[in-house]
Short mmCIF file of C-alpha atoms in Angstrom, two decimals:
data_model
loop_
_atom_site.label_atom_id
_atom_site.label_comp_id
_atom_site.label_asym_id
_atom_site.label_seq_id
_atom_site.Cartn_x
_atom_site.Cartn_y
_atom_site.Cartn_z
CA MET A 1 12.74 59.24 9.86
CA LEU A 2 11.23 56.31 8.32
CA LEU A 3 7.64 55.17 9.15
CA ILE A 4 7.98 51.29 9.07
CA LYS A 5 4.96 48.82 9.08
CA CYS A 6 5.71 45.98 11.31
CA PRO A 7 3.75 43.00 10.10
CA TYR A 8 2.55 42.33 13.73
CA CYS A 9 2.00 45.81 15.16
CA GLY A 10 1.48 48.08 12.23
CA GLN A 11 3.07 51.42 11.46
CA ARG A 12 5.68 52.61 13.79
CA PRO A 13 8.60 55.20 13.81
CA GLU A 14 11.89 54.00 12.71
CA THR A 15 13.41 54.57 16.03
CA GLU A 16 11.65 51.48 17.33
CA PHE A 17 13.39 49.19 14.86
CA LYS A 18 16.93 47.77 14.24
CA CYS A 19 18.04 47.26 10.67
CA GLY A 20 19.45 43.71 10.32
CA GLY A 21 21.11 44.22 6.86
CA GLU A 22 20.50 42.38 3.59
CA ALA A 23 17.84 39.49 3.65
CA HIS A 24 17.70 36.10 2.24
CA ILE A 25 21.45 35.32 2.68
CA ALA A 26 21.41 31.87 3.91
CA ARG A 27 24.22 30.52 6.23
CA PRO A 28 25.88 27.80 4.24
CA GLU A 29 24.81 24.31 5.17
CA ASP A 30 28.41 23.03 5.56
CA PRO A 31 30.70 25.94 6.25
CA SER A 32 33.82 23.79 6.39
CA ALA A 33 33.28 22.68 2.90
CA LEU A 34 33.68 26.26 1.40
CA ASN A 35 36.84 27.69 0.27
CA ASP A 36 38.04 31.01 1.57
CA GLU A 37 36.56 32.93 -1.32
CA ALA A 38 33.10 31.67 -0.96
CA TRP A 39 33.26 32.07 2.88
CA ALA A 40 34.43 35.68 2.50
CA ASP A 41 31.43 35.98 -0.12
CA PHE A 42 29.00 34.78 2.43
CA LEU A 43 30.45 36.93 5.28
CA TYR A 44 31.19 40.19 3.73
CA THR A 45 29.78 40.55 0.05
CA ARG A 46 26.34 42.47 -0.01
CA SER A 47 24.41 43.70 -3.04
CA SER A 48 24.27 47.29 -1.75
CA ILE A 49 22.09 48.17 -4.57
CA LYS A 50 20.69 51.53 -5.61
CA GLY A 51 17.18 50.33 -6.32
CA VAL A 52 14.88 47.67 -4.43
CA LEU A 53 16.68 45.88 -1.69
CA ALA A 54 15.44 43.13 0.55
CA GLU A 55 16.44 43.61 4.02
CA ARG A 56 15.88 42.40 7.60
CA TRP A 57 14.39 44.59 10.35
CA MET A 58 13.52 43.95 14.08
CA HIS A 59 10.74 45.67 15.93
CA SER A 60 13.28 45.91 18.87
CA HIS A 61 11.14 48.40 21.04
CA GLY A 62 7.77 46.58 20.19
CA CYS A 63 7.09 42.92 19.61
CA GLN A 64 10.91 42.25 19.18
CA ARG A 65 10.18 40.06 16.14
CA TRP A 66 12.28 39.90 12.95
CA PHE A 67 10.66 40.41 9.58
CA ASN A 68 11.81 41.23 6.03
CA ALA A 69 11.13 44.25 3.97
CA LEU A 70 11.53 45.60 0.18
CA ARG A 71 12.83 49.11 0.35
CA ASN A 72 13.97 51.29 -2.40
CA THR A 73 17.52 52.51 -1.50
CA HIS A 74 17.09 55.59 -3.80
CA SER A 75 13.91 57.02 -2.45
CA ASP A 76 13.93 55.18 1.01
CA ALA A 77 10.29 54.25 0.34
CA PHE A 78 9.10 50.81 1.58
CA LEU A 79 7.27 48.77 -0.94
CA ILE A 80 6.24 46.02 1.41
CA THR A 81 6.94 44.16 4.67
CA TYR A 82 6.46 40.45 5.15
CA GLU A 83 7.11 37.67 7.69
CA MET A 84 10.33 35.68 7.97
CA GLY A 85 10.23 32.40 5.90
CA LYS A 86 8.06 33.98 3.07
CA PRO A 87 9.68 34.18 -0.34
CA ARG A 88 10.80 37.78 -1.49
CA PRO A 89 7.87 39.25 -3.55
CA ALA A 90 8.56 39.99 -7.12
CA VAL A 91 9.27 43.42 -8.42
CA ASP A 92 8.99 44.68 -11.97
CA GLU A 93 11.75 46.51 -13.85
CA ASN A 94 10.34 49.84 -12.70
CA GLY A 95 10.76 48.83 -8.98
CA GLU A 96 7.02 48.44 -8.27
CA LEU A 97 5.42 45.31 -7.01
CA LYS A 98 4.07 42.87 -9.47
CA MET B 1 58.85 65.99 -12.56
CA ILE B 2 56.85 68.88 -14.06
CA ARG B 3 56.95 72.02 -12.43
CA MET B 4 53.95 74.34 -11.64
CA GLU B 5 55.88 77.17 -13.58
CA ASP B 6 55.38 75.32 -16.92
CA ALA B 7 51.81 75.21 -16.59
CA ILE B 8 49.46 77.22 -18.60
CA VAL B 9 47.38 78.16 -15.48
CA GLN B 10 48.38 81.60 -14.07
CA LYS B 11 50.54 81.08 -11.03
CA PHE B 12 49.22 82.90 -7.68
CA SER B 13 51.95 84.92 -6.25
CA LEU B 14 52.35 88.50 -4.61
CA PRO B 15 53.40 90.13 -8.05
CA ALA B 16 50.41 88.42 -9.85
CA LEU B 17 48.05 89.80 -6.84
CA LEU B 18 49.38 93.27 -7.31
CA LYS B 19 49.34 93.19 -11.04
CA GLU B 20 45.64 91.91 -11.04
CA SER B 21 44.66 94.37 -8.39
CA LEU B 22 45.47 97.26 -10.80
CA GLY B 23 42.84 95.72 -13.19
CA ALA B 24 40.14 95.42 -10.54
CA HIS B 25 40.69 91.53 -10.41
CA LEU B 26 38.89 91.15 -13.64
CA GLY B 27 42.00 89.63 -15.31
CA TRP B 28 42.04 86.30 -13.42
CA GLY B 29 41.49 83.44 -16.01
CA ARG B 30 39.73 80.18 -15.58
CA GLN B 31 41.40 77.97 -13.12
CA TRP B 32 41.04 74.73 -15.29
CA GLY B 33 40.07 73.89 -18.56
CA SER B 34 37.07 72.30 -19.92
CA ALA B 35 37.98 69.29 -22.18
CA ASP B 36 36.12 67.11 -24.57
CA LEU B 37 36.51 63.45 -24.02
CA LYS B 38 39.30 62.11 -26.53
CA SER B 39 39.21 58.92 -28.04
CA SER B 40 41.90 57.42 -26.09
CA TYR B 41 43.84 57.84 -22.92
CA ASP B 42 46.68 56.15 -20.98
CA ALA B 43 44.71 56.19 -18.07
CA VAL B 44 41.15 57.15 -16.92
CA ILE B 45 40.00 57.98 -13.29
CA VAL B 46 36.51 57.58 -12.71
CA GLY B 47 35.18 60.16 -10.12
CA GLY B 48 36.05 63.70 -9.77
CA GLY B 49 36.04 64.07 -6.20
CA GLY B 50 39.12 64.95 -4.09
CA HIS B 51 40.61 61.58 -4.19
CA GLY B 52 40.10 61.13 -8.00
CA LEU B 53 41.44 64.60 -8.98
CA ALA B 54 44.43 63.94 -6.47
CA THR B 55 45.16 60.75 -8.14
CA ALA B 56 45.16 62.22 -11.57
CA TYR B 57 47.33 65.00 -10.20
CA TYR B 58 50.16 62.82 -8.62
CA MET B 59 50.01 60.42 -11.67
CA ALA B 60 50.72 63.39 -13.88
CA LYS B 61 53.46 65.00 -11.78
CA GLU B 62 55.18 61.94 -10.28
CA HIS B 63 54.66 59.16 -12.72
CA GLY B 64 54.89 61.35 -15.90
CA ILE B 65 51.71 60.03 -17.40
CA ARG B 66 50.18 63.09 -19.44
CA LYS B 67 47.24 61.45 -21.11
CA ILE B 68 44.95 61.06 -18.28
CA ALA B 69 41.02 61.87 -18.23
CA VAL B 70 39.15 62.33 -14.88
CA ILE B 71 35.45 61.71 -15.65
CA GLU B 72 32.59 62.71 -13.41
CA ARG B 73 28.96 62.10 -13.55
CA GLY B 74 27.91 65.24 -11.76
CA TRP B 75 30.08 68.04 -11.07
CA LEU B 76 33.63 68.43 -9.54
CA GLY B 77 33.41 67.62 -5.72
CA GLY B 78 29.64 67.41 -5.69
CA GLY B 79 29.73 64.10 -3.76
CA ASN B 80 31.18 63.44 -0.58
CA SER B 81 34.22 65.89 -1.16
CA GLY B 82 31.48 68.62 -0.70
CA ARG B 83 29.63 66.99 1.97
CA ASN B 84 32.19 66.27 4.81
CA THR B 85 33.17 68.14 8.08
CA THR B 86 36.61 68.86 6.78
CA ILE B 87 38.57 67.45 9.70
CA VAL B 88 42.07 65.94 9.21
CA ARG B 89 43.84 63.87 11.69
CA SER B 90 46.07 60.74 11.75
CA ASN B 91 45.70 59.37 15.39
CA TYR B 92 44.59 55.94 14.41
CA LEU B 93 45.21 52.94 16.38
CA TYR B 94 46.73 50.11 14.17
CA ASP B 95 50.05 50.48 12.50
CA GLU B 96 48.60 50.05 8.96
CA SER B 97 46.08 52.80 9.36
CA ALA B 98 48.49 55.17 11.30
CA ALA B 99 50.95 54.77 8.26
CA ILE B 100 48.52 55.52 5.53
CA PHE B 101 46.66 58.58 7.38
CA GLU B 102 50.15 59.90 8.56
CA HIS B 103 51.37 59.72 4.90
CA SER B 104 48.21 62.00 4.24
CA LEU B 105 48.72 64.33 6.97
CA LYS B 106 52.26 65.02 5.81
CA LEU B 107 51.03 65.71 2.39
CA TRP B 108 48.56 68.09 3.85
CA GLU B 109 51.21 70.01 5.62
CA GLY B 110 52.73 71.21 2.40
CA LEU B 111 49.71 71.06 0.18
CA SER B 112 48.93 74.85 -0.32
CA GLN B 113 52.48 75.37 -1.58
CA GLU B 114 52.34 72.19 -3.63
CA LEU B 115 49.31 73.20 -5.41
CA ASN B 116 49.76 76.87 -5.44
CA TYR B 117 46.24 77.01 -4.10
CA ASN B 118 45.24 77.96 -0.42
CA VAL B 119 43.48 74.87 0.81
CA MET B 120 43.29 76.71 4.27
CA PHE B 121 44.73 73.88 6.06
CA SER B 122 44.67 74.86 9.69
CA GLN B 123 46.32 72.80 12.36
CA ARG B 124 44.10 73.83 15.15
CA GLY B 125 44.29 70.39 16.83
CA VAL B 126 41.66 67.76 17.43
CA LEU B 127 40.60 66.94 21.02
CA MET B 128 38.94 63.77 21.58
CA LEU B 129 37.08 63.71 24.82
CA ALA B 130 37.01 60.76 27.34
CA HIS B 131 33.89 60.49 29.41
CA ASN B 132 34.48 57.41 31.52
CA GLU B 133 37.10 54.81 32.60
CA HIS B 134 36.79 52.78 29.48
CA ASP B 135 37.37 55.89 27.25
CA ARG B 136 40.31 56.86 29.46
CA GLN B 137 42.01 53.56 29.10
CA SER B 138 41.30 53.22 25.27
CA PHE B 139 42.49 56.75 24.48
CA LYS B 140 45.72 56.37 26.47
CA ARG B 141 46.33 53.19 24.36
CA HIS B 142 45.66 55.23 21.21
CA VAL B 143 48.17 57.89 22.44
CA TYR B 144 50.88 55.28 23.25
CA ALA B 145 50.29 53.40 20.00
CA ASN B 146 50.45 56.78 18.03
CA ARG B 147 53.73 57.66 19.64
CA LEU B 148 55.34 54.31 18.77
CA ASN B 149 54.32 55.19 15.25
CA GLY B 150 56.01 58.74 15.30
CA ILE B 151 52.68 60.48 15.47
CA ASP B 152 51.93 63.16 17.90
CA ASN B 153 49.17 62.69 20.32
CA GLU B 154 49.19 63.62 24.03
CA TRP B 155 46.88 62.91 27.01
CA LEU B 156 45.44 65.93 28.67
CA THR B 157 43.88 66.20 32.34
CA PRO B 158 40.29 67.67 32.24
CA GLU B 159 41.96 71.13 33.35
CA GLU B 160 44.52 70.93 30.52
CA ALA B 161 41.77 70.19 28.15
CA LYS B 162 39.73 73.29 29.41
CA GLN B 163 42.77 75.29 29.08
CA PHE B 164 43.11 74.14 25.32
CA CYS B 165 39.44 74.57 24.77
CA PRO B 166 37.76 77.02 27.27
CA GLN B 167 34.31 76.26 26.01
CA LEU B 168 34.19 72.93 27.60
CA ASP B 169 31.99 72.59 30.73
CA LEU B 170 33.61 70.84 33.48
CA SER B 171 31.00 71.68 36.16
CA PRO B 172 29.93 68.85 38.33
CA GLY B 173 26.92 66.71 37.88
CA LYS B 174 27.18 66.92 33.98
CA ARG B 175 25.55 64.06 31.87
CA TYR B 176 28.83 63.55 30.07
CA PRO B 177 31.55 64.33 32.43
CA VAL B 178 35.09 65.01 30.87
CA VAL B 179 37.68 62.78 32.65
CA GLY B 180 40.40 63.58 30.21
CA ALA B 181 41.27 64.02 26.61
CA ALA B 182 43.54 63.08 23.79
CA LEU B 183 44.95 65.76 21.69
CA GLN B 184 46.77 65.69 18.34
CA ARG B 185 48.07 69.23 17.74
CA ARG B 186 49.02 68.79 14.23
CA ALA B 187 45.49 67.65 13.28
CA GLY B 188 42.80 70.38 12.14
CA THR B 189 40.59 71.32 9.32
CA ALA B 190 40.95 72.29 5.71
CA ARG B 191 38.62 74.04 3.34
CA HIS B 192 36.99 70.99 1.22
CA ASP B 193 36.05 72.94 -1.82
CA ALA B 194 39.48 74.51 -2.03
CA VAL B 195 41.00 71.04 -2.03
CA ASN B 196 39.00 69.89 -4.96
CA TRP B 197 39.58 73.08 -6.89
CA GLY B 198 43.23 72.99 -5.98
CA PHE B 199 43.76 69.61 -7.23
CA ALA B 200 41.67 70.21 -10.34
CA ARG B 201 43.66 73.35 -11.24
CA ALA B 202 46.99 71.74 -10.68
CA ALA B 203 45.94 68.63 -12.59
CA SER B 204 44.51 70.65 -15.53
CA ALA B 205 47.84 72.56 -15.67
CA LEU B 206 49.65 69.32 -16.07
CA GLY B 207 47.56 68.39 -19.17
CA VAL B 208 44.87 66.28 -17.35
CA ASP B 209 41.39 66.37 -19.01
CA ILE B 210 38.68 66.86 -16.50
CA ILE B 211 35.31 65.84 -17.98
CA GLN B 212 32.09 66.57 -15.96
CA ASN B 213 28.51 65.38 -16.69
CA CYS B 214 30.07 62.06 -18.02
CA GLU B 215 28.58 58.89 -16.86
CA VAL B 216 30.30 55.33 -17.29
CA LEU B 217 28.04 52.97 -18.89
CA GLY B 218 30.22 49.92 -18.97
CA LEU B 219 33.95 48.39 -19.25
CA GLU B 220 35.20 47.09 -22.52
CA ARG B 221 37.66 44.21 -22.05
CA ASP B 222 40.02 42.50 -24.57
CA ALA B 223 40.24 38.76 -25.35
CA PHE B 224 42.44 38.13 -22.09
CA GLY B 225 39.90 39.85 -20.01
CA ALA B 226 42.02 42.90 -19.43
CA VAL B 227 40.74 46.42 -19.69
CA CYS B 228 40.86 47.97 -23.03
CA GLY B 229 38.26 50.81 -22.91
CA LEU B 230 35.24 52.52 -21.30
CA ASN B 231 31.67 53.17 -22.55
CA THR B 232 30.43 56.63 -21.30
CA THR B 233 27.46 58.86 -22.17
CA ARG B 234 29.98 60.84 -23.98
CA GLY B 235 31.15 57.79 -26.17
CA LYS B 236 33.68 55.27 -26.07
CA VAL B 237 37.19 55.68 -25.01
CA ALA B 238 40.11 53.37 -25.22
CA THR B 239 42.43 52.97 -22.38
CA THR B 240 44.29 50.11 -20.52
CA LYS B 241 44.04 51.57 -17.08
CA VAL B 242 40.85 52.49 -15.15
CA GLY B 243 41.08 53.89 -11.57
CA VAL B 244 37.64 53.85 -9.81
CA SER B 245 37.33 56.39 -6.94
CA VAL B 246 33.66 56.90 -6.70
CA ALA B 247 32.93 56.58 -2.90
CA GLY B 248 29.50 55.76 -2.09
CA HIS B 249 28.52 54.63 -5.68
CA THR B 250 31.37 51.95 -5.73
CA PRO B 251 28.89 48.97 -5.14
CA GLN B 252 26.85 50.20 -8.07
CA LEU B 253 29.49 51.01 -10.50
CA MET B 254 31.50 47.74 -9.69
CA SER B 255 28.50 45.58 -10.05
CA LEU B 256 28.17 47.16 -13.63
CA PHE B 257 31.72 45.84 -14.14
CA GLY B 258 30.84 42.42 -12.50
CA VAL B 259 32.98 42.71 -9.50
CA LYS B 260 31.73 42.02 -6.12
CA VAL B 261 32.94 44.55 -3.26
CA PRO B 262 32.54 44.03 0.44
CA LEU B 263 30.87 47.35 0.77
CA GLU B 264 27.57 48.88 2.15
CA SER B 265 26.63 52.38 1.29
CA GLN B 266 24.94 54.39 4.02
CA PRO B 267 24.19 58.09 4.50
CA LEU B 268 26.14 60.09 7.04
CA GLN B 269 24.72 63.29 7.98
CA ALA B 270 26.26 66.62 8.96
CA LEU B 271 24.93 70.10 9.70
CA VAL B 272 26.21 73.75 9.92
CA SER B 273 24.99 76.55 12.19
CA GLU B 274 24.35 80.13 11.40
CA PRO B 275 27.77 82.10 10.95
CA LEU B 276 29.08 83.27 14.27
CA LYS B 277 32.09 85.25 15.31
CA PRO B 278 35.21 83.25 16.19
CA ALA B 279 34.04 81.28 19.18
CA PHE B 280 35.59 77.87 19.11
CA PRO B 281 39.28 77.35 18.79
CA THR B 282 39.72 73.75 17.94
CA VAL B 283 37.90 70.52 16.74
CA VAL B 284 36.36 68.54 19.57
CA MET B 285 35.28 64.92 18.97
CA SER B 286 33.47 62.77 21.38
CA ASN B 287 33.23 59.12 20.47
CA ALA B 288 31.03 58.02 23.30
CA VAL B 289 28.18 60.33 22.59
CA HIS B 290 29.00 60.51 18.83
CA ALA B 291 29.39 64.33 18.10
CA TYR B 292 32.12 66.46 16.59
CA ILE B 293 32.27 70.16 16.18
CA SER B 294 34.53 72.84 14.81
CA GLN B 295 34.16 76.48 13.58
CA SER B 296 34.73 77.07 9.92
CA ASP B 297 36.54 80.16 8.79
CA LYS B 298 33.09 81.60 7.58
CA GLY B 299 32.02 81.27 11.21
CA GLU B 300 29.49 78.42 11.10
CA LEU B 301 29.95 75.54 13.42
CA VAL B 302 30.32 72.35 11.51
CA ILE B 303 28.93 69.38 13.30
CA GLY B 304 29.03 65.87 12.33
CA ALA B 305 26.39 63.26 13.17
CA GLY B 306 26.33 59.62 12.83
CA THR B 307 25.47 57.25 9.98
CA ASP B 308 21.86 55.84 9.42
CA GLN B 309 21.40 52.26 10.03
CA TYR B 310 20.38 51.14 6.52
CA VAL B 311 21.65 51.11 3.01
CA SER B 312 20.63 54.34 1.24
CA TYR B 313 21.62 56.54 -1.68
CA SER B 314 19.24 59.42 -0.92
CA GLN B 315 21.89 61.72 0.38
CA GLN B 316 19.59 62.55 3.37
CA GLY B 317 18.83 60.70 6.42
CA GLY B 318 16.66 60.37 9.52
CA LEU B 319 16.20 63.66 11.54
CA HIS B 320 16.58 61.83 14.91
CA ILE B 321 20.26 61.22 13.96
CA PRO B 322 21.23 64.81 14.09
CA ILE B 323 19.06 65.58 16.94
CA HIS B 324 20.88 62.91 18.94
CA THR B 325 24.20 64.67 18.20
CA LEU B 326 22.84 68.20 18.96
CA ASP B 327 21.52 66.94 22.42
CA ALA B 328 25.05 65.78 23.14
CA ILE B 329 26.52 69.25 21.71
CA CYS B 330 24.27 71.23 23.83
CA GLU B 331 25.16 69.20 26.97
CA LEU B 332 28.83 69.45 26.26
CA PHE B 333 28.94 73.15 25.23
CA PRO B 334 26.04 75.12 26.92
CA ILE B 335 27.16 78.15 25.05
CA PHE B 336 25.75 76.83 21.93
CA THR B 337 22.32 75.95 23.19
CA ARG B 338 20.70 78.91 21.42
CA VAL B 339 22.51 78.73 17.95
CA LYS B 340 20.32 78.20 15.24
CA MET B 341 21.10 75.35 12.70
CA MET B 342 21.30 76.45 9.02
CA ARG B 343 21.57 73.42 6.78
CA SER B 344 21.90 69.64 7.25
CA TRP B 345 22.76 67.18 4.69
CA GLY B 346 23.85 63.60 4.07
CA GLY B 347 26.63 61.99 2.20
CA ILE B 348 26.72 58.47 0.90
CA THR B 349 29.56 56.72 2.53
CA ASP B 350 30.90 53.22 1.37
CA ASN B 351 31.60 51.31 4.52
CA THR B 352 33.60 48.08 4.80
CA VAL B 353 33.00 45.65 7.73
CA ASP B 354 36.31 46.58 9.37
CA ARG B 355 35.84 50.38 8.63
CA SER B 356 39.20 50.57 6.72
CA PRO B 357 39.59 51.32 3.05
CA ILE B 358 40.16 49.30 0.17
CA GLN B 359 42.93 50.42 -2.31
CA GLY B 360 44.66 48.19 -5.02
CA VAL B 361 43.97 45.72 -7.93
CA THR B 362 40.96 43.86 -8.77
CA PRO B 363 40.34 40.51 -10.40
CA ILE B 364 40.33 42.39 -13.81
CA PRO B 365 43.71 43.32 -15.15
CA GLY B 366 43.84 47.13 -15.71
CA LEU B 367 40.95 47.76 -13.26
CA TYR B 368 42.13 49.34 -9.81
CA ILE B 369 39.99 50.48 -6.99
CA ASN B 370 40.12 52.99 -4.33
CA CYS B 371 37.00 52.87 -2.02
CA GLY B 372 35.84 51.95 1.32
CA TRP B 373 36.94 55.26 3.01
CA GLY B 374 33.55 55.26 4.52
CA THR B 375 33.13 58.05 7.02
CA GLY B 376 36.57 59.24 6.95
CA GLY B 377 37.72 59.93 3.53
CA PHE B 378 38.36 63.74 3.45
CA LYS B 379 41.42 63.61 5.80
CA ALA B 380 42.93 61.02 3.30
CA THR B 381 42.52 62.94 0.13
CA PRO B 382 46.13 63.81 -0.77
CA GLY B 383 47.62 60.68 0.78
CA SER B 384 45.04 58.35 -0.89
CA GLY B 385 45.42 60.11 -4.33
CA HIS B 386 49.30 60.00 -4.06
CA LEU B 387 49.24 56.23 -3.19
CA PHE B 388 46.36 55.33 -5.67
CA ALA B 389 48.44 57.31 -8.39
CA HIS B 390 51.40 54.81 -7.84
CA CYS B 391 48.89 51.83 -7.98
CA VAL B 392 47.32 52.92 -11.15
CA ALA B 393 50.70 53.99 -12.73
CA LYS B 394 52.84 50.91 -11.73
CA GLY B 395 49.86 48.36 -11.74
CA GLU B 396 50.67 47.30 -8.09
CA PRO B 397 49.93 48.78 -4.84
CA HIS B 398 52.24 51.29 -3.00
CA PRO B 399 53.84 49.49 0.12
CA ILE B 400 51.78 51.61 2.42
CA SER B 401 48.42 50.71 0.86
CA ARG B 402 49.18 46.95 0.34
CA PRO B 403 47.50 45.87 3.54
CA PHE B 404 44.47 47.53 2.30
CA SER B 405 43.86 45.15 -0.64
CA LEU B 406 40.44 43.90 -1.55
CA ASP B 407 42.00 40.39 -0.93
CA ARG B 408 42.28 40.96 2.58
CA PHE B 409 38.45 39.84 3.20
CA ARG B 410 39.32 36.44 1.63
CA THR B 411 42.64 36.10 3.61
CA GLY B 412 41.20 37.41 6.95
CA ARG B 413 43.78 40.08 7.33
CA LEU B 414 41.20 42.73 8.29
CA ILE B 415 42.34 46.10 9.80
CA ASP B 416 39.60 46.40 12.43
CA GLU B 417 39.62 50.24 13.09
CA ALA B 418 35.79 49.80 13.63
CA ALA B 419 36.49 47.95 16.91
CA ALA B 420 39.54 50.33 17.71
CA ALA B 421 37.59 53.46 17.43
CA ALA B 422 33.96 52.13 18.56
CA VAL B 423 32.50 54.74 16.32
CA ALA B 424 32.16 55.90 12.68
CA HIS B 425 34.98 58.22 11.94
#
């Protein structure tokens, strides 16, 4: 089980959290202007990379607030958790925080 | 068509068994050759799991393509082919899924003879338990839909279910009462390693080169953008057809080729108990509590748990996932409460949003894809390989796999088995 540091409540077990999938995917400003390909891309295409992935988590059995996290999908180790709206922290080529 | 008799590999038969028994069984040769990567092939299959090996076998056997390589980064069947719960069934709700999985089940029924290799396919039945009114209605809908598609599936009352599987506990006051069950009698289990080995042996006998410890580094494309070769850790190889069958690592490999795929890779866990004497006659699945259990021929209880909620390539998952499953198993089958668990592991499943596979062409001419089998790819092994062989050989998908195109995410024609099953399968 993962230990996840909620930016508001601190370190808690994974069972208190809900993973909301990849972060920083913005809903298109004008969906009706998109063609089918771009819309499918927004809905379904995810990076699913083996390495550092930015994802959304919700502390559902705690403060019930959403936040973002950087996690290495190879080792499952969290690099950092950060509040919604903040930019994605930079990571170097070794997968470490800059 | 190429017959097994023409192959270099020694055919298994009663006379061969008698002959070898005189020599203390020391005379059995290697079951498949180890090949070096040649400089060119008619087709290269990336991924030496069950699906990839089956694809190569059917391409050689039914489409007469002889110069084929299967390249595998690790070892044969070391990924999900060796990490599943070996369940084979075809009782899917939608017509498209029913067709593809029934195609596979029919191939399973003759596979040991076809490959001249005992894959230990045992049609011991799959019993899916209904615990509430919603389950009852949903399963009956499945039963009727399956029958319209010519697939056997029948509805059992709780008493009939207990007659079929006496280990079920029907006593009153249970947390998960059994209100009925759907039974597919032709479903069952097979030995996962034997499936890989059987396909590897049969493909090798037809001249397919099987190359392990060989990782793909990139795709070579000609002036028109079509595939003209592959870069690997064992050098360059020229080919005009590349079939990708790499399950959980599909997003990673396809991003190397610059193709976006609508997949997310997540760990799916399973576990086995210490070996017991024969104590469990069938496969029991419970969608509502997310547990499935069968007993292997070795005697271990094979138990499937759920997927973890996040993307991961770690081939392990959180302990709370199998614990949740074991809670349900102990509640459903009190006879197993004192059984010790021996091993647990995770496989990396590539899940689509509709939980249906992707098979067919890609935007790159000559590059074909077979992925997205998610948590239910083992049962599809021969069928998937058979259909994908057609796709790679002919350059267009087989009619059965046509609905499962990569393009369906653009057109919106999803095959939503995720909603139909309400559970990972």
